[in-house]
Short mmCIF file of C-alpha atoms and ligand atoms in Angstrom, two decimals:
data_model
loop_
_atom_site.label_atom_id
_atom_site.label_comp_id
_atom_site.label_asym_id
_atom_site.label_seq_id
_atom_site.Cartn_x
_atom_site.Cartn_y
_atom_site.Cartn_z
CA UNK A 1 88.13 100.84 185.55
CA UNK A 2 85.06 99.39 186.22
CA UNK A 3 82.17 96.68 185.63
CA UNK A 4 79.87 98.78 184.15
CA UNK A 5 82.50 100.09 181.71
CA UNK A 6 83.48 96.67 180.53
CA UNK A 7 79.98 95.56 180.35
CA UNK A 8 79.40 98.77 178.16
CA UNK A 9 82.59 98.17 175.87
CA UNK A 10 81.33 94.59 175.49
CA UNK A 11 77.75 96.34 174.59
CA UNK A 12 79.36 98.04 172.20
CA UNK A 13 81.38 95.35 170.38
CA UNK A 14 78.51 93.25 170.41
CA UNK A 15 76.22 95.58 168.82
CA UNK A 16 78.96 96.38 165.82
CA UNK A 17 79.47 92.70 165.58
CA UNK A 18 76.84 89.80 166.68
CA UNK A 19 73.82 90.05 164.52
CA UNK A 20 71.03 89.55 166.76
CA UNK A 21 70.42 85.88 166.69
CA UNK A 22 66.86 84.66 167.91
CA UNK A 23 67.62 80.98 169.11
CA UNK A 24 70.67 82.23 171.20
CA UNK A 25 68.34 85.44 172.33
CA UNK A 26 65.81 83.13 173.42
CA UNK A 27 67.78 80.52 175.06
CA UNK A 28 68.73 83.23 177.15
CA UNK A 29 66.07 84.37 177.59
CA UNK A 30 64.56 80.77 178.26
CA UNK A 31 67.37 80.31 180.98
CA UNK A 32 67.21 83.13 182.84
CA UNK A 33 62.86 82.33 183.35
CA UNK A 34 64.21 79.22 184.23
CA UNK A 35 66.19 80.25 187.20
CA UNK A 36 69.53 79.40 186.15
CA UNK A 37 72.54 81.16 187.43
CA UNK A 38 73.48 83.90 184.71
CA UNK A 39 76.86 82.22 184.46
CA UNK A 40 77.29 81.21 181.03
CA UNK A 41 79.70 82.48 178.57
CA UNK A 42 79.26 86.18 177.36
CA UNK A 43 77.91 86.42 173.72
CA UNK A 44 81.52 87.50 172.32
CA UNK A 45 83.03 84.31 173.99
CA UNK A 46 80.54 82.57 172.46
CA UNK A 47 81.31 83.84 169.22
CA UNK A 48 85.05 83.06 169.89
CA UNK A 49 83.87 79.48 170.13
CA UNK A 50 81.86 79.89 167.03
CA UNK A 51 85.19 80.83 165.51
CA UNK A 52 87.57 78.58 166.62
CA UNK A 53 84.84 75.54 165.84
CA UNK A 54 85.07 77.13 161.83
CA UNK A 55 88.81 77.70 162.23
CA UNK A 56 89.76 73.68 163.13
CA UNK A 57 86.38 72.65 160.68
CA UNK A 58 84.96 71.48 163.77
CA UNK A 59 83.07 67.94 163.01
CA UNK A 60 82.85 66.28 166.80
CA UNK A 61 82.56 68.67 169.76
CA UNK A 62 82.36 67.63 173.15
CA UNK A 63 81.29 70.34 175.87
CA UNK A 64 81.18 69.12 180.04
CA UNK A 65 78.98 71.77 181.19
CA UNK A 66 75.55 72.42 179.15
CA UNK A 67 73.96 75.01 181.81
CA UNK A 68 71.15 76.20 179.22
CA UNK A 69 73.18 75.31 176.46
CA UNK A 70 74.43 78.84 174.99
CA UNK A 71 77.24 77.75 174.61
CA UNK A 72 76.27 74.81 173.30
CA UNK A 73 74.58 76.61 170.50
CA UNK A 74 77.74 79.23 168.85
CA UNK A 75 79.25 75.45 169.10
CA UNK A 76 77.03 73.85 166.92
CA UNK A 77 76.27 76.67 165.26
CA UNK A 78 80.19 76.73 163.87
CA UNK A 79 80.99 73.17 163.26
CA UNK A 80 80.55 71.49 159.76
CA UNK A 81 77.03 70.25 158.93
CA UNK A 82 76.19 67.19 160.11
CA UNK A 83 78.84 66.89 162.74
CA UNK A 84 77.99 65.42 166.04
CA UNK A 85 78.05 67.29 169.26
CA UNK A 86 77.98 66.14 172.79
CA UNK A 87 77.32 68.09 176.37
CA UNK A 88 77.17 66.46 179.44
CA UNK A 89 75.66 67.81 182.21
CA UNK A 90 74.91 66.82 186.11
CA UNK A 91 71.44 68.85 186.92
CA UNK A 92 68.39 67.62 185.46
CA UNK A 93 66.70 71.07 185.54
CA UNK A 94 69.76 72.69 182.64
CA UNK A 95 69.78 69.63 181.33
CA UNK A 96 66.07 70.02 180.32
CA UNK A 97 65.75 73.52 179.45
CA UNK A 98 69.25 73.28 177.28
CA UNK A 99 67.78 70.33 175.66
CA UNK A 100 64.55 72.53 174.69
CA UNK A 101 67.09 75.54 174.21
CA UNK A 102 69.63 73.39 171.65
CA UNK A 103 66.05 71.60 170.21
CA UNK A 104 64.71 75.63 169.24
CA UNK A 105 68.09 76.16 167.44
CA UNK A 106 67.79 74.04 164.77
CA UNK A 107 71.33 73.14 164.35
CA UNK A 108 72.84 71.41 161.64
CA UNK A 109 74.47 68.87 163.41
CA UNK A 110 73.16 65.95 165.83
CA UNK A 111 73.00 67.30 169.14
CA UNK A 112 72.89 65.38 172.37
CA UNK A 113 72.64 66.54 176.16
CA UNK A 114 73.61 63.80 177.91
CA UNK A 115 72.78 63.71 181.76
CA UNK A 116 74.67 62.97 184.70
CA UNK A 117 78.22 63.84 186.11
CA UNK A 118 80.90 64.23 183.70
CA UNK A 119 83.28 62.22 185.73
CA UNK A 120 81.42 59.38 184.87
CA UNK A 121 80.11 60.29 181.25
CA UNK A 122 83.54 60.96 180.29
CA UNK A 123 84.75 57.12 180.74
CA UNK A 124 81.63 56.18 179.32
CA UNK A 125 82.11 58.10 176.47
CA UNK A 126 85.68 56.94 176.09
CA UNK A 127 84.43 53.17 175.99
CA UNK A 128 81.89 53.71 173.40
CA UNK A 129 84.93 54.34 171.07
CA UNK A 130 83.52 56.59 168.65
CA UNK A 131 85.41 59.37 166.34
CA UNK A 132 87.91 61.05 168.75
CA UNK A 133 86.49 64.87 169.09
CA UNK A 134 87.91 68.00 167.32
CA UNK A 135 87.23 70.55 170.00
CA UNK A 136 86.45 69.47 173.31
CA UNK A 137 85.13 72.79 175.69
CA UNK A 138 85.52 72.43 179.46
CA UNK A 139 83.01 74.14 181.55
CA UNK A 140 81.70 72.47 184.57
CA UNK A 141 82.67 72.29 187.91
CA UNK A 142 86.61 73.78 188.60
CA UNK A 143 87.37 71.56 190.72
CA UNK A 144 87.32 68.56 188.34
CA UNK A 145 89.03 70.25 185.50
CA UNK A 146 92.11 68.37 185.45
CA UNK A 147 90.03 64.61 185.41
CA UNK A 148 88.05 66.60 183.06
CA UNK A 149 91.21 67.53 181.00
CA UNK A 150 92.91 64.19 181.12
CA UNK A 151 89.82 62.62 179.46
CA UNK A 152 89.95 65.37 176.49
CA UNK A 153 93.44 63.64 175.98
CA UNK A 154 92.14 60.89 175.30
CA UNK A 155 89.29 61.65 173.75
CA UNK A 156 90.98 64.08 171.18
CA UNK A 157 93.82 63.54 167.83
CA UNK A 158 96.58 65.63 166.99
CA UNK A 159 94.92 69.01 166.13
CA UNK A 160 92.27 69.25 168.20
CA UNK A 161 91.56 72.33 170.19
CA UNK A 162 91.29 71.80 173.96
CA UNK A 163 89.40 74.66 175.50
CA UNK A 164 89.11 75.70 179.46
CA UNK A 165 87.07 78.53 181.13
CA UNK A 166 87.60 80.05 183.87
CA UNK A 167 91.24 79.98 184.94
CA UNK A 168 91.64 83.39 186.35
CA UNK A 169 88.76 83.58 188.97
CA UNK A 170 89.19 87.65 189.59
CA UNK A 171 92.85 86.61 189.63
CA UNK A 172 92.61 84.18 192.65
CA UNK A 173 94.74 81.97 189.88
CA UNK A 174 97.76 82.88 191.48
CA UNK A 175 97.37 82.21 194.84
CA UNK A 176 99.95 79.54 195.33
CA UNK A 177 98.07 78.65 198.97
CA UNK A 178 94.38 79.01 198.00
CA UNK A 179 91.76 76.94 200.10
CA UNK A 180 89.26 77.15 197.33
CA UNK A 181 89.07 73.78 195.77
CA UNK A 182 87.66 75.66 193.08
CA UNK A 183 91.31 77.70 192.06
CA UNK A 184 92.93 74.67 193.10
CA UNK A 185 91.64 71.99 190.24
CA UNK A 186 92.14 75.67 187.99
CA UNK A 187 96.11 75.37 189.15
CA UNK A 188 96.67 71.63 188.87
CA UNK A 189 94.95 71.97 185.53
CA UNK A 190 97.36 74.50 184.03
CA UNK A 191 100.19 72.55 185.74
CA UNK A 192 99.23 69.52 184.14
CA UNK A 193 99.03 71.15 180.66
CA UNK A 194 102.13 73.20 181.25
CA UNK A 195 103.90 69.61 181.56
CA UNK A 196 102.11 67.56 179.16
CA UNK A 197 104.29 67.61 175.89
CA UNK A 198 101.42 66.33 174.25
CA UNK A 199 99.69 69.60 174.40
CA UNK A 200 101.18 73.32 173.86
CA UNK A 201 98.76 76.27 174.00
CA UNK A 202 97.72 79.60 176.10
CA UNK A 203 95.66 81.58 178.61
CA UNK A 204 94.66 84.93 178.81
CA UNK A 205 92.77 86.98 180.86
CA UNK A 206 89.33 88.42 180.23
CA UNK A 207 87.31 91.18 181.42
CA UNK A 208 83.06 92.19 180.24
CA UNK A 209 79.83 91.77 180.94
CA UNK A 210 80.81 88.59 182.74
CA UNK A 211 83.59 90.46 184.93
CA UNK A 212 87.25 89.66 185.36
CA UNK A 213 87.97 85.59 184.59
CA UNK A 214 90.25 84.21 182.04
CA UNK A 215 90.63 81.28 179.10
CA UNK A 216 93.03 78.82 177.96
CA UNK A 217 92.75 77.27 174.78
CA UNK A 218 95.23 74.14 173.99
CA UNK A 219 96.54 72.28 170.49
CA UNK A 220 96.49 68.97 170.74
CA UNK A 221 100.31 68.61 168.90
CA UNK A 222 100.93 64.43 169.64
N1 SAH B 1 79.02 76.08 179.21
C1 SAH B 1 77.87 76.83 179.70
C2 SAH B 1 78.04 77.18 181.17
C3 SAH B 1 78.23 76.00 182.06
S1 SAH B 1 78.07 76.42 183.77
C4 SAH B 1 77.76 78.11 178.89
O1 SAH B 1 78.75 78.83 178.79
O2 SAH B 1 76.67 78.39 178.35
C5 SAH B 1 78.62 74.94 184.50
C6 SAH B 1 77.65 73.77 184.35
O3 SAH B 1 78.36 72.60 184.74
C7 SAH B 1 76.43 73.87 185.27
O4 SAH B 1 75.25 73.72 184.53
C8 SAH B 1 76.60 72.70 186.24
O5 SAH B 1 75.37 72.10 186.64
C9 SAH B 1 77.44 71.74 185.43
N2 SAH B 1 78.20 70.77 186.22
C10 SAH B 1 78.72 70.93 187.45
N3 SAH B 1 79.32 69.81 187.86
C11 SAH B 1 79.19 68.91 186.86
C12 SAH B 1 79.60 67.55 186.68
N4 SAH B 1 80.28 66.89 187.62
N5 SAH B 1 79.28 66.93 185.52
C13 SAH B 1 78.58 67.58 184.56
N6 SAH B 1 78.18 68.86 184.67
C14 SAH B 1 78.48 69.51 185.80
C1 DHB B 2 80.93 79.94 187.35
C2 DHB B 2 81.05 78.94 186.40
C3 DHB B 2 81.32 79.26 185.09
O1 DHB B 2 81.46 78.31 184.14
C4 DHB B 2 81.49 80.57 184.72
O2 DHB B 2 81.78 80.84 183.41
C5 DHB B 2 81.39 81.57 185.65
C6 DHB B 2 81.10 81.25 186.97
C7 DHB B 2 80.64 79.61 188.75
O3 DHB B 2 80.47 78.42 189.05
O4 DHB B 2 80.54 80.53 189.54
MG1 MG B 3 82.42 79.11 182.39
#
């Protein structure tokens, strides 16, 4: 078992069942000129977003972690017209070409990049007081995932979808004495969720084009 056969089983899903969409083509295209680290999620994750944002009838979406914004774009590209969706991200650089990428895409909703760290975007948001968020995906740095998580509590109502990447880490997940702060926030994150009654939900692992990692995808129950 190896990369290049998952990569070609994910070829060959994709090809059966993504139509070849030009805004998400050229935003990657548009982010790999850029430079950007080829780290964002594979085009059938980004469909599985797409889905679950129909699923819930996704209206407010909050993503921490634009990169170039692909997955940004099967977000808005799922929720209900004229929805609002937010994505916070820390370097100017992804912040601008994901703000040209999401501006190309023409979504039907009102899209906003908002820059700077999420640590501090995330109170922000949560003082502005607006309409709690239906799906909140959580993407950014690992180590902050559970802060990161604790605001989507608050940020969220019964129902929403709470959704983490990342949380195998070529299986480094389960290294109960792991130096790499990274895995770390990944274990104190699933800790927290596995005690927080106010959430029940799953994690599975993954492997494709974008190797061996893992999601987690939470319902927001009370
Ligand atoms: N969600 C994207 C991939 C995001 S990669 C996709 O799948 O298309 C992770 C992103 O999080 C990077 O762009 C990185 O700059 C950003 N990031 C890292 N630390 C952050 C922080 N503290 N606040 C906001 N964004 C952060
Ligand atoms: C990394 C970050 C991601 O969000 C991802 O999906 C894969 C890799 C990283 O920082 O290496
Ligand atoms: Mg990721």
């Amino acid at each position: 078992m190896s990369q290049e056969l998952w990569t070609a089983v994910d070829s060959y899903f994709n090809e059966l069942l993504l139509p070849p969409d030009p805004a998400l083509e050229s935003a990657l295209a548009a982010s790999a000129d850029g430079g950007l680290p080829d780290i964002q999620v594979a085009p059938n994750q980004g469909k599985l977003l797409w889905l679950l944002a129909k699923l819930i009838g996704a209206k407010h979406v909050l993503e921490v972690g634009t990169l170039g914004g692909y997955s940004t774009i099967w977000l808005g590209k799922g929720m209900l017209p004229k929805g609002r969706l937010i994505t916070l991200e820390i370097d100017p650089k992804h912040m601008e070409i994901a703000a040209e990428n999401i501006a190309n895409a023409q979504l039907p909703v009102l899209a906003e990049v908002r820059g700077g760290s999420a640590l501090d975007l995330l109170p922000a948001l949560h003082a502005e007081g607006g309409e709690p968020f239906d799906l909140v995906f959580i993407d950014a740095d690992k180590v902050n995932t559970p802060t990161y998580f604790e605001w989507a509590l608050k940020l969220t109502h019964v129902g929403s979808l709470i959704i983490v990447d990342n949380v195998v880490r070529k299986g480094a997940v389960i290294e109960t004495d792991t130096t790499d702060p990274n895995v770390q926030g990944i274990r104190r994150f699933l800790e927290m969720a596995a005690n927080e009654p106010r959430v029940t939900g799953t994690a599975f692992q993954t492997v494709g084009s974008k190797g061996y990692d893992g999601l987690s995808i939470f319902l927001v129950t009370g």
